[in-house]
Amino acid sequence: MDALPYAEPSPGLPLDALSALLAPRSVAVIGASGDASRIGGRPIAAMLERGYQGRILPVNPNRPEIQGLRAYASIAELPEAPDAAIIAVPAASAEQATRELAERGTKAAIMFTAGFAELGEAGAEAQARLLEIARRHGMRLLGPNSLGLFNTANGFYGTFTSSLERGYPNSGPIGIASQSGAYGMHLFSMARDEGMGISCSVTTGNEADLNVGDLIGWMAQDPGTEVIAAYSEGIRDAGSFLAALDLARRNRKPVVMMKVGRSEVGSAAARSHTASIAGDDAVTDAVLAEFGVVRARTTEELLDVARLAVRKVYPAGNTLGVLTVSGGAGVLISDAAEAAGLPMPPMPEDAQAVLRRDLPFCAPANPVDCTAQVLNDLSLVTRFGHSLIRDGGYGSILLFFTHAGGAPSITPRLREELRGLRAAYPDRLLVLSVLADPPQIREFEEDGFTVFADPSRAVAAIHAMGRFGDAFAADRPAPPPALPGFGLPATTPSEAEAKRILARAGIEAAPERACARADEAVAAAEALGFPVVLKILSPDILHKSEIGGVLLGVSDAAAVRDGFALLLQRAASAAPDARIEGVLVAKQLSGGVECILGVHRDPVFGPVAMFGLGGIFVEVLKDVSFRRCPFGEPEAEAMIRSIRGAPLLLGARGRPVADVPALARMLSRLSVFAHQAGPRLAGIDLNPVFAMPEGQGAFAADAVIDIAEDAA
Amino acid sequence: MDALPYAEPSPGLPLDALSALLAPRSVAVIGASGDASRIGGRPIAAMLERGYQGRILPVNPNRPEIQGLRAYASIAELPEAPDAAIIAVPAASAEQATRELAERGTKAAIMFTAGFAELGEAGAEAQARLLEIARRHGMRLLGPNSLGLFNTANGFYGTFTSSLERGYPNSGPIGIASQSGAYGMHLFSMARDEGMGISCSVTTGNEADLNVGDLIGWMAQDPGTEVIAAYSEGIRDAGSFLAALDLARRNRKPVVMMKVGRSEVGSAAARSHTASIAGDDAVTDAVLAEFGVVRARTTEELLDVARLAVRKVYPAGNTLGVLTVSGGAGVLISDAAEAAGLPMPPMPEDAQAVLRRDLPFCAPANPVDCTAQVLNDLSLVTRFGHSLIRDGGYGSILLFFTHAGGAPSITPRLREELRGLRAAYPDRLLVLSVLADPPQIREFEEDGFTVFADPSRAVAAIHAMGRFGDAFAADRPAPPPALPGFGLPATTPSEAEAKRILARAGIEAAPERACARADEAVAAAEALGFPVVLKILSPDILHKSEIGGVLLGVSDAAAVRDGFALLLQRAASAAPDARIEGVLVAKQLSGGVECILGVHRDPVFGPVAMFGLGGIFVEVLKDVSFRRCPFGEPEAEAMIRSIRGAPLLLGARGRPVADVPALARMLSRLSVFAHQAGPRLAGIDLNPVFAMPEGQGAFAADAVIDIAEDAA
């Protein structure tokens, strides 16, 4: 289960600059203070206390010595170009300091100074100037408005957070990357209070240059970091973020992330905070899922997942076996596992029989309830535990001993039994739920068990380990083949033209004919077979149904003739300037399931495909799934199967099974089309698409391709 | 906000017997042991240690003295009839001990002994005998298979739980009632470890006699208990449970409850554990909501709610105001509040302007982000806090200071500011999210703030306080009027007869006529207007569509004639023995929204009404709401509005608004009908019901009344 040798990082991640930032051989502190409680004094005091292994170079025009260190009057007087610099001067002086540092050849600067983009337009302009200066000289910038960072491996504490007043973290494998300073340090403080081991913690603030994605990428190849915990209010740069997640997955490093701004209120707050751009939340969900990132909803959940992940046991195809001294807890755990989607298959029948022989009144299925009887004969823990792991074959085992596990009359002997179990199966995920005093909990943890007081929290964390395992085990999906003969028109095409363009990409529409005259329409309807659908045909009318431009169930020649006239009349009155090319006559499909396939351009992640069922499923229930374009048919099918209403396509309640493979093929091709189309494509709507019964295909009954007028 | 004088308890709660059990003047211990680690020794040791105020009467045939107390050789030799007795003898002797105690006049017995209904049929029979003995002599029974109980008010520790090895609880206002022994003590241990004050804790085990409902009822009138935390795997007796919840609500005592067995797996485990009967989970949800009980999904959530509830501030119409030093936390809290359904309205504009004047770079809407600047000038906490409470008028305030609130350089001054705020608004719910060392957290708690490290947990608990407040503030719903002229047929009626019966209850069906002959059917169709629906009419065919017995959209006289013949032929072939009364001709409704209204008989709670939208909403999405019968129109309307698909009835996306008042009237009348019908009614299905556009009513298009053949 060891990590493979590290993968080649994708280009575009600024790993060298980040090494200078996180492990500098020297650090200049601009605005250094002799007062350890001040913003320019705290990092120096912390580095001195934690034995920072590099050189600290305080810069202060008024004092020759700062906290016992030789100070320099100006950046120019520094004895060397420092790897890193901390800028802790007021906003008015920050630009000059930045320029001098950059000119001096500093590799990376941490800017504590606030008063930039978070304060509006003038601040944003000042921030842009900082970035321009840094870029010109090849210096990288963390912040401005950053609380800084620390690295426990080398004692580098480039931060002024007050969270260190209550103690420094244990060194350990968890790296924290947070956009928000206060919240990043909240995360860190909770982690420290729980005794978790931290490798480094970085807050990116306004992200003028370096962002959370860059930091995740650095941690993904940092030998000291094995688990990455991240927090963001909005991703600014898809490139570094996706490269970082990809590298972390290839290096088998789990990433657990909070991305806030889910709610309407939350999104509004996120836009005003740190001048952030909050992407659409459902898209974020889809992107995180694509890379096997576990999205945590609460700080506690994020820390639980990180705490368990440091065991480095990530069972693909995870299942849960439960050993409990309480039937009630067994039920509770079963509920939590089902809600999480973590399977709890029963023990094999023969193993159950053996357990029943060992302990007549146990419930041996799963949860395995060994009853309080086990507390009188603790050797049963070993026997039952062996059976669960060996016979049950579960990826993860949760052992619930509650307060009994912490009772002084029981703990020492229980510990002995559990150590044996741990030693016998070093590669299994073994989690304890006990209530005990902190020293006993530490002992269990040292023995290799992660301990949770609340079994529901244990279940959620265990489930996350399986999701990591699945992501690490999966092959990277093969890129779908490019579409031949691809072309995008100069402007938004008519429906008929849109369908022709899509047909060349293999996306089929219902059989139809464009008819300029009524008698052509009658002939077309007779050729296609009644009933037909009539639709006004104009490149200038995108939303036909809004002007009454669609007639369904037209059932004979006379009705076609009447309908043709009616549509032209409606178009003329609703859109007098529209170019009218005639009427589209299409075969009316029946017996299919109505779906919606679409693409929109996410401002961060580019084209994103959507799948949903028609009508109220999308409009009222928002029962849709998303995925970044392009993707292949297996991913498309997974999208289709993931919506709540999927049973409607899969034969629920005696319905015919729909042609899901054809639908997946259409969705995948749509994603490739959107990807190849580039930024001129604003969006595509295929609404409705009829998924016909098995083997009979899927057909778009309407198609809109929206070309961005102002795209380059 | 003080509790009103206690309400008159409903009859049926065994309050006197429970007082004997929880506050006995004397307790006999049958199977008393001198060894404090043994089941018969632990309660005596605990009572001696905790200064139990009554008389302990050990019974042991072999020893004259037990743990320094005079022991008695037999129950017969006891110097008095004890209020309570603990039975800690093996199963083989338990029945005799029960009989002797009952004959002696003992008021209540706690039976630790296991080996009864939890072990199957023979055990259930032995348990029934225990109950019969107890009943005959008027003795009440806790257990068997109970871990016992304790009451911190008088030091009565009638329990052998090992959870006390790590300490006794603080005395306080939280009462715990749990069916499961191990899980009840898990709850208690977590509460104790968090320093929460406990009044009493009772585990009911097999519930041969006393059950969780009885205990909730006792706590609801116990002056020492102000908050009730309950756990159950299944309610056995609706009577005592509902009476207890009603009493708790009238006495303004919040009840927070875990009812496990939500999942399929969980339900299966619950049925096998403690021989429990797990009611349908959605019904449990509905019943708890009806009484304002907050249902917790995890132990942690249950304890969070109980811990905050002891402040006794329950804001009806709760809203949340947030003061934060971290914009990120503000977003996170907004997300959590929206997910919980807790509104966060913005501050008034003029108050925002004042705050912006005080602190130019604050975000004053809500969350109010006072930025880390507040840490430099803590008087801002008071100014901002006053404004949030006074100007914002929020029911609850959450103050997020994270690690800064626990930093030694900040905590003492912050505490002063917060104390002033607390003193100024004693009746507001003020909650802190800080990370601090335990002594500092205790100080904040003593000042009247409840402290949560994780702000998401704070939000969930705050939301629960509002739900309690709403339940306490609400008038008890007026009982709906009884139906006049009510009658239920002897056996399951035909559709036409079912509709006539329901029509007398004011439940309208689509206009229709029962027709014995084809020409009658043609005449009926012409009178009703085409198109019509034809349905086979037989008291023996309940599910007509399964045999093809329904024809929709029959549009002229010839089609009626053909359809009549077709239905008779299908019925004859599918159900040759069925009595065929002809064909029902009904007006085909159009333009309405298809709904399903139904009633089923829950084994515990009796008739329960269901509302949902038609078709896939019920079948695939399970988007339905339930409520115990009977109920009035306001409750019916709340049920209708609570489903996810409700926007379909309320005019979503340009749809016509449906006649929801008519639908609510129908649903309420259905509930009254089901209530009056009594146990002979097995169920009712009105499927579909058409909710017509506003003002046009709601009509059942089909009706099935299912009469239980075997009901008394």
XYZ file of C-alpha atoms in Angstrom, chain B residues 33-561:
529
model
C -22.802 -8.750 46.262
C -19.986 -7.597 48.480
C -17.767 -7.344 45.393
C -18.146 -3.839 43.943
C -17.104 -5.074 40.508
C -19.988 -7.554 40.237
C -23.394 -6.849 38.789
C -25.072 -7.161 42.243
C -22.355 -5.133 43.919
C -21.949 -2.149 41.626
C -25.210 -0.343 42.367
C -24.605 -0.620 46.122
C -21.061 0.712 45.809
C -22.249 3.582 43.633
C -25.076 4.517 45.958
C -22.752 4.465 48.964
C -20.244 6.602 47.119
C -22.834 9.092 45.877
C -24.724 9.344 49.166
C -28.059 7.838 48.173
C -30.595 9.413 50.468
C -32.855 6.366 50.905
C -32.394 2.990 52.595
C -30.398 0.254 50.813
C -31.635 -3.242 51.635
C -29.254 -5.927 50.298
C -30.728 -9.427 49.912
C -28.274 -12.322 49.949
C -28.960 -15.740 51.498
C -25.333 -16.331 52.459
C -24.036 -13.185 54.044
C -25.276 -11.064 56.933
C -23.447 -7.977 55.753
C -22.805 -6.538 52.267
C -20.465 -3.605 51.692
C -20.955 -2.594 55.325
C -24.748 -2.765 55.176
C -27.006 -5.172 56.996
C -28.103 -7.834 54.495
C -31.272 -9.907 54.503
C -31.401 -13.597 53.726
C -34.572 -13.361 51.639
C -37.185 -10.991 50.328
C -39.528 -12.269 52.987
C -37.165 -11.123 55.687
C -36.964 -7.538 54.460
C -38.015 -5.150 57.260
C -40.363 -3.268 54.931
C -41.891 -3.351 51.469
C -39.313 -1.382 49.473
C -40.339 1.360 47.058
C -37.976 -0.107 44.490
C -36.040 -3.301 44.004
C -33.089 -4.218 41.844
C -33.195 -7.775 40.503
C -29.640 -8.918 39.794
C -30.052 -12.692 39.896
C -29.707 -15.218 37.043
C -32.657 -15.711 34.683
C -33.602 -18.973 36.363
C -34.307 -17.227 39.676
C -35.691 -13.989 38.295
C -39.312 -15.101 38.104
C -39.371 -16.188 41.719
C -37.741 -12.953 42.856
C -40.293 -10.986 40.852
C -43.167 -12.883 42.425
C -41.861 -12.444 45.970
C -41.210 -8.732 45.469
C -44.631 -8.194 43.929
C -46.373 -10.095 46.706
C -44.417 -8.130 49.254
C -45.882 -4.870 47.868
C -42.813 -3.496 46.094
C -43.867 -0.583 43.893
C -41.344 -0.972 41.088
C -38.560 -3.350 40.108
C -35.475 -2.822 37.976
C -34.546 -6.074 36.308
C -30.919 -6.321 35.201
C -31.380 -9.993 34.398
C -31.175 -10.801 30.691
C -32.289 -13.907 28.797
C -35.889 -13.057 27.917
C -37.612 -11.757 24.782
C -34.280 -10.807 23.221
C -33.499 -14.522 22.909
C -36.603 -15.655 21.060
C -39.887 -17.331 21.728
C -39.184 -19.187 24.973
C -37.675 -16.041 26.412
C -40.685 -14.040 25.313
C -42.965 -16.445 27.139
C -40.895 -16.170 30.316
C -41.016 -12.384 29.952
C -44.794 -12.459 29.567
C -45.010 -14.407 32.842
C -42.915 -11.749 34.627
C -45.256 -9.077 33.358
C -48.316 -11.044 34.372
C -46.975 -11.422 37.922
C -46.120 -7.730 38.158
C -49.496 -6.627 36.786
C -51.401 -8.880 39.152
C -49.859 -7.134 42.157
C -49.625 -3.629 40.743
C -45.805 -3.642 40.628
C -44.187 -1.833 37.697
C -41.217 -3.349 35.910
C -38.165 -1.761 34.245
C -36.572 -4.313 31.907
C -35.787 -7.170 31.913
C -32.388 -6.861 30.258
C -32.063 -3.280 31.522
C -28.790 -1.616 32.469
C -30.849 0.285 35.050
C -31.043 3.937 35.878
C -29.658 6.691 38.041
C -30.914 9.965 39.455
C -28.322 12.553 40.417
C -30.838 14.523 42.529
C -30.914 11.868 45.250
C -27.863 9.725 44.496
C -29.952 6.722 43.472
C -27.724 4.555 41.259
C -29.739 1.508 40.287
C -27.355 0.502 37.497
C -24.394 -1.765 36.892
C -22.935 0.175 33.961
C -19.166 0.220 33.675
C -19.461 3.748 32.300
C -19.286 5.069 35.867
C -15.734 3.769 36.248
C -14.466 6.960 34.618
C -16.574 9.262 36.724
C -20.000 10.326 37.894
C -21.965 13.003 36.065
C -22.448 16.572 37.156
C -25.947 17.142 38.401
C -27.927 19.207 35.922
C -31.075 19.618 33.855
C -30.717 16.940 31.137
C -32.701 13.721 31.443
C -31.814 10.707 29.284
C -34.317 7.992 28.370
C -32.970 5.158 26.268
C -34.293 1.801 25.268
C -30.831 0.443 24.537
C -28.675 0.036 27.615
C -25.285 0.188 25.995
C -26.247 3.065 23.747
C -27.975 4.939 26.558
C -24.776 4.749 28.554
C -22.774 5.757 25.479
C -24.916 8.885 25.338
C -24.517 9.471 29.029
C -20.744 8.952 28.906
C -20.284 11.397 26.036
C -22.461 13.916 27.893
C -20.449 13.469 31.071
C -17.149 13.761 29.199
C -18.376 17.091 27.820
C -19.225 18.235 31.333
C -22.957 18.345 30.720
C -25.269 18.263 33.756
C -27.515 15.197 34.001
C -30.667 14.876 36.111
C -31.328 11.219 35.474
C -30.623 8.505 32.948
C -32.834 5.469 32.410
C -32.478 2.486 30.082
C -35.635 0.493 29.484
C -34.172 -2.699 27.974
C -36.806 -5.172 26.784
C -39.695 -2.888 27.814
C -41.903 -5.687 29.094
C -43.770 -2.994 31.021
C -42.293 0.501 31.266
C -41.099 2.037 28.021
C -39.257 5.083 26.749
C -42.531 6.976 26.409
C -43.342 6.441 30.088
C -39.927 7.779 31.046
C -40.213 10.837 28.811
C -43.560 11.497 30.478
C -42.052 11.299 33.948
C -39.214 13.633 32.997
C -41.740 16.020 31.451
C -43.109 16.715 34.932
C -39.902 16.227 36.942
C -38.796 19.637 38.269
C -35.156 18.543 38.063
C -35.336 17.826 34.308
C -35.550 20.672 31.825
C -34.344 19.003 28.630
C -35.120 15.442 27.555
C -32.776 13.366 25.396
C -34.255 10.092 24.183
C -33.136 7.098 22.153
C -35.239 4.300 20.764
C -35.151 1.613 18.132
C -38.899 1.402 17.890
C -41.934 2.744 19.713
C -44.145 0.000 21.107
C -46.962 1.928 22.693
C -48.302 4.984 20.916
C -50.487 5.936 23.892
C -47.814 6.650 26.490
C -45.407 8.013 23.882
C -47.822 10.577 22.473
C -49.101 11.543 25.941
C -45.495 12.085 27.038
C -44.580 14.226 24.027
C -47.739 16.265 24.486
C -46.980 16.827 28.162
C -43.385 17.803 27.425
C -44.531 20.331 24.869
C -47.129 21.810 27.184
C -44.463 22.108 29.899
C -42.082 23.761 27.395
C -39.507 21.012 27.805
C -37.621 20.315 24.601
C -37.300 16.686 23.546
C -34.453 15.675 21.260
C -34.576 12.103 20.075
C -32.662 9.544 18.092
C -34.849 6.917 16.542
C -32.557 4.548 14.712
C -33.476 2.026 12.056
C -33.875 4.491 9.189
C -32.128 2.320 6.662
C -33.160 -1.033 5.235
C -30.218 -2.661 6.978
C -30.844 -0.667 10.116
C -34.480 -1.677 10.227
C -33.569 -5.321 9.879
C -31.081 -5.026 12.738
C -33.651 -3.177 14.857
C -36.195 -5.944 14.436
C -33.743 -8.501 15.722
C -32.492 -6.341 18.595
C -34.283 -6.245 21.939
C -37.180 -7.879 20.133
C -38.153 -4.442 18.939
C -40.925 -3.394 16.593
C -39.531 -0.697 14.337
C -42.390 1.381 12.968
C -42.175 2.832 9.510
C -39.498 5.468 9.609
C -41.314 8.153 7.651
C -44.234 7.790 10.062
C -41.883 8.260 13.003
C -40.543 11.401 11.363
C -44.066 12.738 10.973
C -45.068 11.948 14.548
C -41.945 13.552 16.030
C -42.418 16.652 13.890
C -46.065 16.863 14.964
C -44.987 17.304 18.588
C -42.029 19.567 17.947
C -39.512 16.855 18.820
C -36.150 17.412 17.134
C -34.881 14.212 15.598
C -31.099 13.890 15.789
C -29.248 11.754 13.286
C -26.090 11.337 15.361
C -25.164 11.142 19.005
C -23.142 14.285 18.638
C -26.071 16.189 17.180
C -28.313 14.969 20.000
C -25.856 16.165 22.630
C -25.296 19.495 20.857
C -29.023 20.176 20.860
C -29.405 19.165 24.508
C -26.407 21.233 25.530
C -27.767 24.379 23.911
C -31.330 23.702 25.055
C -30.384 24.008 28.718
C -30.124 27.775 28.116
C -33.919 27.687 27.860
C -34.030 30.211 25.046
C -36.292 28.929 22.286
C -36.872 31.645 19.692
C -40.080 31.099 17.725
C -39.663 32.246 14.123
C -35.942 31.918 14.619
C -33.481 33.910 12.509
C -29.710 33.957 12.680
C -27.393 36.924 12.885
C -23.678 36.182 12.505
C -20.718 38.217 13.683
C -17.455 36.857 12.305
C -13.770 37.713 12.153
C -13.439 35.520 9.050
C -15.226 36.048 5.785
C -14.648 32.386 4.961
C -16.396 31.285 8.127
C -19.245 33.644 7.276
C -19.735 31.863 3.965
C -19.517 28.468 5.604
C -22.079 29.454 8.227
C -24.396 30.864 5.544
C -24.214 27.569 3.674
C -24.975 25.611 6.823
C -27.897 27.890 7.726
C -29.426 27.597 4.277
C -29.049 23.832 4.312
C -30.778 23.709 7.712
C -33.523 26.118 6.655
C -32.558 28.795 9.171
C -33.090 32.274 7.662
C -30.312 34.885 7.776
C -32.020 38.125 6.727
C -29.728 41.097 6.128
C -29.251 43.901 8.642
C -31.366 47.041 8.085
C -29.688 49.455 5.658
C -29.332 52.264 8.191
C -27.687 49.973 10.730
C -25.304 48.779 8.028
C -24.377 52.382 7.311
C -23.530 52.973 10.980
C -21.363 49.859 11.106
C -19.593 50.886 7.925
C -18.859 54.245 9.550
C -17.437 52.484 12.613
C -15.279 50.151 10.553
C -14.913 51.136 6.892
C -13.883 47.763 5.582
C -16.408 45.603 7.369
C -19.086 43.634 5.457
C -22.172 44.695 7.437
C -25.033 42.770 5.752
C -25.219 39.382 7.484
C -22.937 37.585 8.076
C -21.449 40.727 9.558
C -17.727 40.392 8.880
C -15.931 42.717 11.274
C -12.579 41.405 9.984
C -9.547 40.745 12.123
C -9.519 44.504 12.777
C -11.863 43.853 15.679
C -9.012 42.073 17.458
C -7.135 45.362 17.614
C -10.147 47.196 19.036
C -12.303 44.800 20.978
C -14.841 47.474 21.843
C -16.065 46.892 18.280
C -17.377 43.518 19.478
C -19.765 45.307 21.804
C -20.796 47.915 19.243
C -21.327 45.374 16.488
C -23.008 42.932 18.873
C -25.472 45.556 20.129
C -26.329 46.467 16.577
C -26.895 42.857 15.518
C -29.202 42.175 18.440
C -30.992 45.514 18.678
C -31.135 46.609 15.043
C -31.046 43.210 13.369
C -33.631 41.731 15.737
C -32.349 38.183 15.168
C -33.650 35.417 17.392
C -30.159 33.951 17.652
C -26.661 35.313 17.324
C -23.572 33.282 16.457
C -20.233 34.949 17.179
C -17.264 33.393 15.386
C -13.890 34.277 16.864
C -12.108 30.964 16.123
C -8.641 30.608 17.676
C -8.450 34.356 18.312
C -11.143 33.910 20.998
C -8.801 31.538 22.795
C -5.537 33.467 22.353
C -4.169 34.505 25.771
C -3.480 37.984 24.388
C -7.161 38.423 23.519
C -9.381 36.157 25.637
C -9.608 38.227 28.880
C -10.592 41.442 27.126
C -12.931 39.658 24.729
C -14.611 38.031 27.711
C -15.303 41.424 29.267
C -16.924 42.731 26.097
C -19.023 39.610 25.724
C -20.196 39.687 29.340
C -21.601 43.155 28.759
C -23.480 41.936 25.713
C -24.819 38.927 27.581
C -26.028 41.060 30.472
C -27.792 43.501 28.148
C -29.839 40.834 26.379
C -30.490 37.998 28.838
C -33.280 36.500 26.747
C -31.357 36.108 23.475
C -29.671 32.980 22.301
C -25.961 33.854 22.109
C -23.609 31.192 20.830
C -19.839 31.378 20.508
C -17.572 29.565 18.114
C -14.079 29.780 19.539
C -11.115 27.461 19.918
C -9.741 27.763 23.421
C -8.363 25.720 26.262
C -10.954 24.008 28.467
C -10.704 26.509 31.362
C -11.418 29.421 29.000
C -14.305 27.558 27.436
C -15.744 26.936 30.901
C -15.505 30.649 31.646
C -17.398 31.567 28.482
C -19.988 28.927 29.360
C -20.333 30.300 32.874
C -20.873 33.732 31.376
C -23.921 32.342 29.582
C -22.513 31.508 26.149
C -22.682 28.022 24.724
C -19.423 27.287 22.906
C -18.932 25.175 19.789
C -15.573 24.620 18.120
C -17.238 23.778 14.785
C -19.565 26.543 13.556
C -21.597 24.085 11.472
C -22.560 22.202 14.617
C -23.503 25.498 16.238
C -25.845 26.297 13.340
C -27.596 22.924 13.561
C -28.165 23.332 17.304
C -29.371 26.934 16.934
C -31.839 25.819 14.282
C -33.194 23.203 16.682
C -33.884 25.876 19.329
C -36.122 27.686 16.856
C -38.008 24.493 16.124
C -38.651 24.054 19.841
C -39.743 27.673 20.026
C -42.182 27.224 17.142
C -43.641 24.118 18.759
C -44.030 25.822 22.143
C -45.562 28.932 20.598
C -48.029 27.115 18.376
C -51.567 26.621 19.505
C -52.463 22.978 19.703
C -54.219 22.363 16.410
C -57.984 22.347 16.801
C -59.400 18.854 16.335
C -61.175 18.748 12.993
C -64.969 18.358 13.178
C -66.356 14.837 13.080
C -68.040 13.660 9.889
C -71.822 13.324 10.048
C -73.626 10.252 8.826
C -70.488 8.180 8.812
C -70.628 4.533 7.934
C -68.246 1.824 6.777
C -69.499 -1.130 4.757
C -69.049 -4.700 5.960
C -66.641 -5.622 3.185
C -64.418 -3.873 0.651
C -66.796 -1.862 -1.595
C -66.667 -1.378 -5.367
C -65.158 1.805 -6.736
C -68.576 3.402 -7.268
C -69.706 2.494 -3.756
C -66.385 3.725 -2.299
C -66.891 7.049 -4.030
C -70.461 7.335 -2.723
C -69.217 6.653 0.833
C -66.457 9.233 0.486
C -68.840 11.740 -1.115
C -70.916 11.639 2.066
C -67.676 12.663 3.870
C -67.320 15.601 1.479
C -64.615 13.966 -0.639
C -65.574 14.630 -4.251
C -64.966 12.356 -7.211
C -64.978 13.223 -10.886
C -68.588 13.194 -12.177
C -69.431 9.642 -13.183
C -72.235 7.135 -13.598
C -72.396 3.416 -13.014
C -73.871 1.777 -16.104
C -75.009 -1.812 -16.333
C -75.555 -1.761 -20.107
C -73.730 -0.318 -23.101
C -76.546 2.036 -24.139
C -76.679 3.438 -20.601
C -72.940 4.063 -20.904
C -73.379 5.935 -24.199
C -76.112 8.098 -22.683
C -73.971 8.799 -19.623
C -70.986 9.769 -21.775
C -73.120 12.123 -23.831
C -74.491 13.712 -20.677
C -71.041 14.114 -19.077
C -69.395 15.300 -22.304
C -66.562 13.641 -24.231
C -63.879 12.484 -23.724
C -64.757 10.045 -20.939
C -63.013 7.308 -18.990
C -64.475 3.803 -18.864
C -63.666 1.510 -15.946
C -64.791 -1.982 -15.135
C -67.137 -1.962 -12.139
C -66.716 -4.848 -9.711
C -66.341 -5.137 -5.924
C -63.949 -8.012 -6.577
C -61.465 -6.161 -8.794
C -59.516 -3.631 -6.704
C -56.661 -2.930 -9.052
C -58.449 -2.380 -12.343
C -55.500 -1.152 -14.361
C -53.627 -4.390 -13.768
C -56.198 -6.318 -15.817
C -56.546 -3.585 -18.460
C -59.820 -2.530 -16.875
C -59.485 1.205 -17.538
C -59.875 2.950 -20.895
C -58.863 6.613 -21.099
C -59.826 9.275 -23.643
C -62.868 7.525 -25.063
C -64.054 10.145 -27.487
C -67.368 9.202 -29.128
C -70.438 7.029 -28.795
C -69.103 4.196 -30.930
C -65.906 4.052 -28.895
C -67.986 3.875 -25.693
C -69.936 0.940 -27.069
